[in-house]
Coordinates of C-alpha atoms and ligand atoms in Angstrom, one line a residue:
X1 CA -0.4 -15.6 -21.0
X2 CA -2.8 -18.6 -20.7
X3 CA -5.7 -18.2 -23.0
X4 CA -7.9 -21.1 -22.2
X5 CA -10.3 -21.1 -19.3
X6 CA -12.6 -24.0 -18.2
X7 CA -15.9 -24.5 -16.4
X8 CA -14.2 -24.6 -13.1
X9 CA -11.7 -21.7 -13.6
X10 CA -12.0 -19.5 -10.4
X11 CA -12.4 -15.8 -10.9
X12 CA -10.8 -13.1 -8.7
X13 CA -10.3 -9.4 -9.6
X14 CA -10.0 -5.8 -8.7
X15 CA -12.7 -3.2 -8.2
X16 CA -12.0 0.5 -8.3
X17 CA -12.5 3.6 -10.4
X18 CA -10.5 4.3 -12.4
X19 CA -8.3 1.2 -12.5
X20 CA -6.5 1.3 -15.8
X21 CA -3.1 1.9 -14.3
X22 CA -3.1 -1.1 -12.0
X23 CA -0.3 -3.8 -12.1
X24 CA -2.4 -6.2 -10.1
X25 CA -3.9 -8.2 -13.1
X26 CA -0.3 -8.7 -14.3
X27 CA 1.0 -9.8 -10.9
X28 CA -1.8 -12.3 -10.1
X29 CA -2.2 -13.8 -13.6
X30 CA 1.6 -14.3 -13.9
X31 CA 1.6 -15.9 -10.4
X32 CA -1.3 -18.2 -11.3
X33 CA 0.7 -19.4 -14.3
X34 CA 3.9 -19.9 -12.3
X35 CA 1.9 -22.0 -9.8
X36 CA -0.3 -23.7 -12.4
X37 CA -3.5 -22.6 -10.7
X38 CA -6.7 -22.5 -12.6
X39 CA -7.6 -18.9 -11.7
X40 CA -8.1 -15.7 -13.6
X41 CA -7.8 -12.1 -12.3
X42 CA -9.9 -9.5 -14.0
X43 CA -10.2 -5.7 -13.5
X44 CA -13.7 -4.4 -12.9
X45 CA -14.2 -0.6 -13.2
X46 CA -17.0 0.0 -10.6
X47 CA -18.3 3.5 -9.8
X48 CA -19.3 4.3 -6.3
X49 CA -23.1 4.1 -7.0
X50 CA -22.6 0.5 -8.1
X51 CA -20.5 -0.8 -5.2
X52 CA -23.4 -2.5 -3.4
X53 CA -24.7 -4.2 -6.5
X54 CA -21.1 -5.2 -7.6
X55 CA -20.7 -7.0 -4.2
X56 CA -24.1 -8.8 -4.6
X57 CA -22.9 -9.7 -8.1
X58 CA -19.7 -11.1 -6.6
X59 CA -21.7 -13.5 -4.4
X60 CA -24.2 -14.4 -7.2
X61 CA -21.5 -15.1 -9.7
X62 CA -19.2 -16.9 -7.3
X63 CA -16.3 -14.5 -7.7
X64 CA -13.9 -15.8 -5.1
X65 CA -12.0 -12.7 -4.2
X66 CA -11.5 -9.0 -5.0
X67 CA -8.8 -6.4 -4.4
X68 CA -10.3 -3.0 -3.7
X69 CA -8.7 0.3 -4.7
X70 CA -9.6 4.0 -4.8
X71 CA -12.3 5.2 -4.1
X72 CA -13.9 2.1 -2.4
X73 CA -11.4 1.1 0.3
X74 CA -13.3 2.8 3.1
X75 CA -16.9 2.7 1.9
X76 CA -16.8 -1.1 1.3
X77 CA -16.4 -1.8 5.0
X78 CA -20.2 -1.6 5.7
X79 CA -20.8 -4.4 3.2
X80 CA -18.4 -6.9 4.9
X81 CA -19.8 -9.7 7.1
X82 CA -16.4 -10.0 8.9
X83 CA -13.4 -7.8 9.2
X84 CA -9.8 -8.7 10.1
X85 CA -8.4 -6.8 13.1
X86 CA -6.1 -4.6 10.9
X87 CA -8.8 -3.6 8.4
X88 CA -11.2 -2.7 11.3
X89 CA -8.5 -0.6 13.0
X90 CA -7.3 1.1 9.8
X91 CA -10.8 1.6 8.6
X92 CA -10.0 0.4 5.1
X93 CA -10.2 -2.9 3.2
X94 CA -8.1 -3.7 0.1
X95 CA -8.9 -7.5 -0.1
X96 CA -12.2 -9.3 0.0
X97 CA -12.6 -13.1 0.4
X98 CA -16.0 -14.5 -0.6
X99 CA -16.3 -17.5 1.7
X100 CA -19.4 -19.2 0.3
X101 CA -21.4 -16.0 0.5
X102 CA -19.7 -14.6 3.6
X103 CA -17.7 -11.5 2.6
X104 CA -14.5 -11.1 4.7
X105 CA -12.4 -7.9 4.5
X106 CA -8.7 -7.6 5.0
X107 CA -6.0 -5.0 4.6
X108 CA -2.9 -6.6 3.0
X109 CA -1.0 -3.3 2.6
X110 CA 0.1 -3.9 6.2
X111 CA 1.8 -7.1 5.1
X112 CA 3.6 -5.3 2.2
X113 CA 4.7 -2.5 4.6
X114 CA 6.0 -5.1 7.2
X115 CA 8.0 -7.0 4.5
X116 CA 9.5 -3.7 3.4
X117 CA 10.5 -2.4 6.9
X118 CA 10.9 -5.4 9.2
X119 CA 14.6 -5.8 8.6
X120 CA 15.0 -2.3 10.0
X121 CA 12.9 -2.9 13.1
X122 CA 15.6 -2.2 15.6
X123 CA 16.4 1.1 14.0
X124 CA 12.8 2.2 13.8
X125 CA 11.6 1.2 17.3
X126 CA 11.9 4.1 19.7
X127 CA 12.9 6.6 16.9
X128 CA 11.2 9.5 15.2
X129 CA 9.4 8.8 12.0
X130 CA 7.9 11.2 9.4
X131 CA 5.0 10.0 7.2
X132 CA 4.2 12.2 4.2
X133 CA 0.6 11.8 3.1
X134 CA -2.7 11.2 5.0
X135 CA -4.7 9.0 2.6
X136 CA -5.4 5.3 2.6
X137 CA -1.7 4.3 2.3
X138 CA -0.8 6.7 5.1
X139 CA -3.4 5.1 7.3
X140 CA -2.0 1.6 6.7
X141 CA 1.6 2.7 7.4
X142 CA 0.7 4.6 10.6
X143 CA -1.2 1.5 11.9
X144 CA 1.8 -0.8 11.0
X145 CA 4.3 1.6 12.7
X146 CA 2.3 1.8 15.9
X147 CA 1.4 -1.9 16.0
X148 CA 4.8 -3.4 15.1
X149 CA 7.5 -0.7 15.5
X150 CA 6.4 1.5 18.4
X151 CA 8.2 4.7 17.2
X152 CA 9.0 7.5 19.7
X153 CA 7.1 10.0 17.6
X154 CA 5.2 10.2 14.3
X155 CA 5.0 13.4 12.3
X156 CA 2.3 13.4 9.7
X157 CA 3.0 15.8 6.9
X158 CA 0.2 16.5 4.4
X159 CA -0.8 19.0 1.7
X160 CA -4.1 19.4 3.6
X161 CA -3.0 19.7 7.2
X162 CA -6.6 19.2 8.5
X163 CA -6.5 15.7 7.0
X164 CA -3.3 15.0 9.0
X165 CA -5.0 16.3 12.1
X166 CA -8.0 14.0 11.7
X167 CA -5.7 11.0 11.2
X168 CA -3.9 11.9 14.4
X169 CA -7.2 12.1 16.3
X170 CA -8.4 8.8 14.7
X171 CA -5.3 6.8 15.7
X172 CA -5.0 8.5 19.1
X173 CA -8.5 7.1 19.8
X174 CA -8.3 3.8 18.0
X175 CA -4.7 2.7 19.1
X176 CA -4.2 4.9 22.2
X177 CA -1.0 6.3 20.7
X178 CA -0.6 10.1 21.2
X179 CA 3.0 11.0 20.2
X180 CA 1.9 12.7 17.0
X181 CA 2.8 16.0 15.3
X182 CA 1.2 17.3 12.2
X183 CA 2.7 19.7 9.6
X184 CA 1.9 21.3 6.2
X185 CA 3.8 19.9 3.2
X186 CA 6.0 22.9 2.8
X187 CA 9.5 21.7 2.4
X188 CA 11.6 24.7 3.4
X189 CA 10.1 24.6 6.9
X190 CA 10.3 20.8 7.0
X191 CA 14.1 20.4 6.8
X192 CA 14.5 19.9 10.5
X193 CA 11.5 17.5 10.7
X194 CA 13.0 15.4 7.9
X195 CA 16.6 15.6 9.3
X196 CA 15.6 14.5 12.7
X197 CA 13.5 11.5 11.5
X198 CA 15.2 8.1 11.4
X199 CA 12.6 7.0 8.9
X200 CA 10.9 9.1 6.2
X201 CA 8.0 7.6 4.3
X202 CA 6.3 9.0 1.2
X203 CA 2.8 7.7 1.0
X204 CA 1.6 10.2 -1.6
X205 CA 1.6 9.7 -5.4
X206 CA 4.2 12.5 -5.8
X207 CA 6.9 11.3 -8.2
X208 CA 4.7 8.6 -9.7
X209 CA 4.8 8.1 -13.5
X210 CA 4.3 10.2 -15.6
X211 CA 5.3 13.0 -13.2
X212 CA 8.6 11.4 -12.5
X213 CA 10.5 14.6 -11.8
X214 CA 8.2 15.6 -8.9
X215 CA 9.4 14.9 -5.3
X216 CA 8.1 15.7 -1.8
X217 CA 11.3 17.7 -1.2
X218 CA 14.1 18.8 -3.4
X219 CA 16.3 19.9 -0.5
X220 CA 19.3 17.6 -0.1
X221 CA 19.7 18.8 3.4
X222 CA 16.6 16.8 4.3
X223 CA 18.6 13.6 4.3
X224 CA 21.7 12.1 5.9
X225 CA 23.5 8.8 6.1
X226 CA 21.9 7.5 9.3
X227 CA 18.4 7.5 7.8
X228 CA 16.0 5.2 6.1
X229 CA 13.8 6.5 3.3
X230 CA 10.8 4.5 2.0
X231 CA 8.9 5.6 -1.0
X232 CA 5.6 3.7 -1.7
X233 CA 5.7 4.9 -5.3
X234 CA 6.7 1.8 -7.4
X235 CA 6.8 3.4 -10.9
X236 CA 9.6 4.4 -11.3
X237 CA 11.3 1.8 -9.1
X238 CA 13.7 4.5 -7.9
X239 CA 12.0 7.9 -7.6
X240 CA 13.8 11.3 -7.6
X241 CA 13.0 11.4 -3.8
X242 CA 14.9 8.2 -3.3
X243 CA 17.8 9.3 -5.6
X244 CA 18.2 12.5 -3.5
X245 CA 18.2 10.5 -0.2
X246 CA 20.7 7.9 -1.6
X247 CA 23.0 10.7 -2.7
X248 CA 23.2 11.8 0.9
X249 CA 24.0 8.3 2.1
X250 CA 20.5 7.3 3.4
X251 CA 19.3 3.7 3.0
X252 CA 16.5 3.6 0.5
X253 CA 13.4 1.3 0.1
X254 CA 11.3 1.4 -3.1
X255 CA 7.6 0.7 -3.3
X256 CA 7.9 -2.4 -5.6
X257 CA 8.4 -4.8 -2.7
X258 CA 5.3 -3.5 -0.9
X259 CA 3.3 -3.9 -4.1
X260 CA 4.4 -7.5 -4.5
X261 CA 4.0 -8.5 -0.9
X262 CA 0.5 -6.9 -0.4
X263 CA -0.5 -8.9 -3.6
X264 CA 1.2 -12.1 -2.2
X265 CA -1.0 -11.9 1.0
X266 CA -4.2 -11.5 -1.1
X267 CA -3.1 -14.4 -3.3
X268 CA -2.6 -16.5 -0.2
X269 CA -6.0 -15.5 1.2
X270 CA -7.7 -16.6 -2.0
X271 CA -5.8 -19.7 -3.0
X272 CA -4.1 -20.9 0.2
X273 CA -0.8 -20.9 -1.8
X274 CA 2.4 -18.9 -1.5
X275 CA 3.0 -16.4 -4.3
X276 CA 6.5 -16.9 -6.0
X277 CA 7.5 -13.3 -4.9
X278 CA 11.0 -13.3 -6.3
X279 CA 9.9 -14.4 -9.8
X280 CA 7.0 -11.9 -9.7
X281 CA 9.3 -9.0 -8.6
X282 CA 11.7 -9.7 -11.5
X283 CA 8.8 -9.9 -14.1
X284 CA 7.4 -6.7 -12.7
X285 CA 10.7 -4.8 -12.8
X286 CA 11.0 -5.8 -16.5
X287 CA 7.5 -4.7 -17.2
X288 CA 7.9 -1.3 -15.5
X289 CA 11.3 -0.5 -17.1
X290 CA 9.8 -1.0 -20.6
Ligands
NAP1 P1 -5.1 8.7 -1.4 O1 -6.0 8.0 -0.4 O2 -5.8 9.3 -2.6 O3 -4.2 9.7 -0.7 C1 -3.3 10.5 -1.4 C2 -2.4 11.3 -0.4 O4 -1.4 12.0 -1.2 C3 -3.2 12.4 0.3 O5 -2.5 12.6 1.6 C4 -3.0 13.6 -0.6 O6 -3.0 14.9 0.1 C5 -1.6 13.4 -1.1 N1 -1.4 14.0 -2.4 C6 -1.9 13.6 -3.6 N2 -1.4 14.3 -4.6 C7 -0.6 15.2 -4.1 C8 0.2 16.3 -4.6 N3 0.2 16.5 -5.9 N4 0.9 17.0 -3.8 C9 0.9 16.8 -2.4 N5 0.2 15.8 -1.9 C10 -0.5 15.0 -2.7 O7 -4.1 7.6 -2.1 P2 -3.4 6.4 -1.3 O8 -4.3 5.2 -1.5 O9 -3.0 6.7 0.0 O10 -2.2 6.1 -2.3 C11 -1.1 7.0 -2.2 C12 0.1 6.5 -3.1 O11 0.6 5.4 -2.5 C13 -0.3 6.2 -4.5 O12 0.8 6.6 -5.4 C14 -0.3 4.7 -4.5 O13 0.1 4.1 -5.8 C15 0.8 4.4 -3.4 N6 0.6 3.0 -2.9 C16 1.5 2.1 -3.1 C17 1.4 0.9 -2.6 C18 2.4 -0.2 -2.9 O14 2.1 -1.3 -2.7 N7 3.7 0.2 -3.1 C19 0.2 0.5 -1.9 C20 -0.8 1.5 -1.7 C21 -0.6 2.8 -2.2 P3 -4.4 15.7 0.4 O15 -4.9 15.0 1.6 O16 -4.0 17.1 0.6 O17 -5.3 15.4 -0.8

């Protein structure tokens, strides 16, 4: 890792609370080195009460860009001077660009999801899809599905079903898409929902390190060979959920690609340069496996 910084080194970073588990500093700092760019990416642990002053500080200090994570993704919107179409529709920002004091908000999770799913576009369009989770990642995936894949039906499955209902109402109003169903996350009753879905997406942290033996369903009958199963969890790179789906012949998609490509889009917004995504993916896989 580079250890000398100069008077014109540009600063970008991450705000959230807590942020200690993030791989973003690794991804961006390694990418700056690969591209020989004079930038540094720093984590800033910012509590909600300090969000407004942190953004004023960003402008005052000339911090060029920030990633935004839990719990600020939605609250930060009111501090943005401009919003991209996708961040305004989703209602969440994960990337801020400081353009000479004008704060511009983006949601690059959409790019990560598109990169993960676009080669399956023909299979997804017009099919039934099941999204597990109704948080920020669930919002981004529902937006991406409606905007780019036009599925026949989206079932939102969530531990707190009221949250799934409010997401349904939100997107019905925002994107005029009304082919939703909502269900409780109660696997025995979900077998038919899972089986009849061409694509199942886990957008919850279930199965994330250190709780690696957890899975949204343990029922192998949830899966079959004509399915796609996408898990946004990236550590481990192949979750128990994906292992079960693979055993039944489903095509599986891990969360690492999304992680790298959402970062690549932020990187491009800040630097105007392309991130070396293949090299970063390999470096990240090595880091996660150790
Ligand atoms: P969030 O806004 O906090 O939402 C979390 C969702 O997961 C909610 O629907 C919550 O249900 C559900 N949930 C949490 N713990 C659960 C449990 N033990 N059992 C059942 N449901 C549970 O978080 P988020 O921003 O959407 O992120 C969710 C996951 O996606 C995280 O693991 C994150 O790392 C991953 N992610 C990955 C990428 C990537 O690039 N690969 C990008 C973004 C997010 P309730 O509504 O009932 O609380």
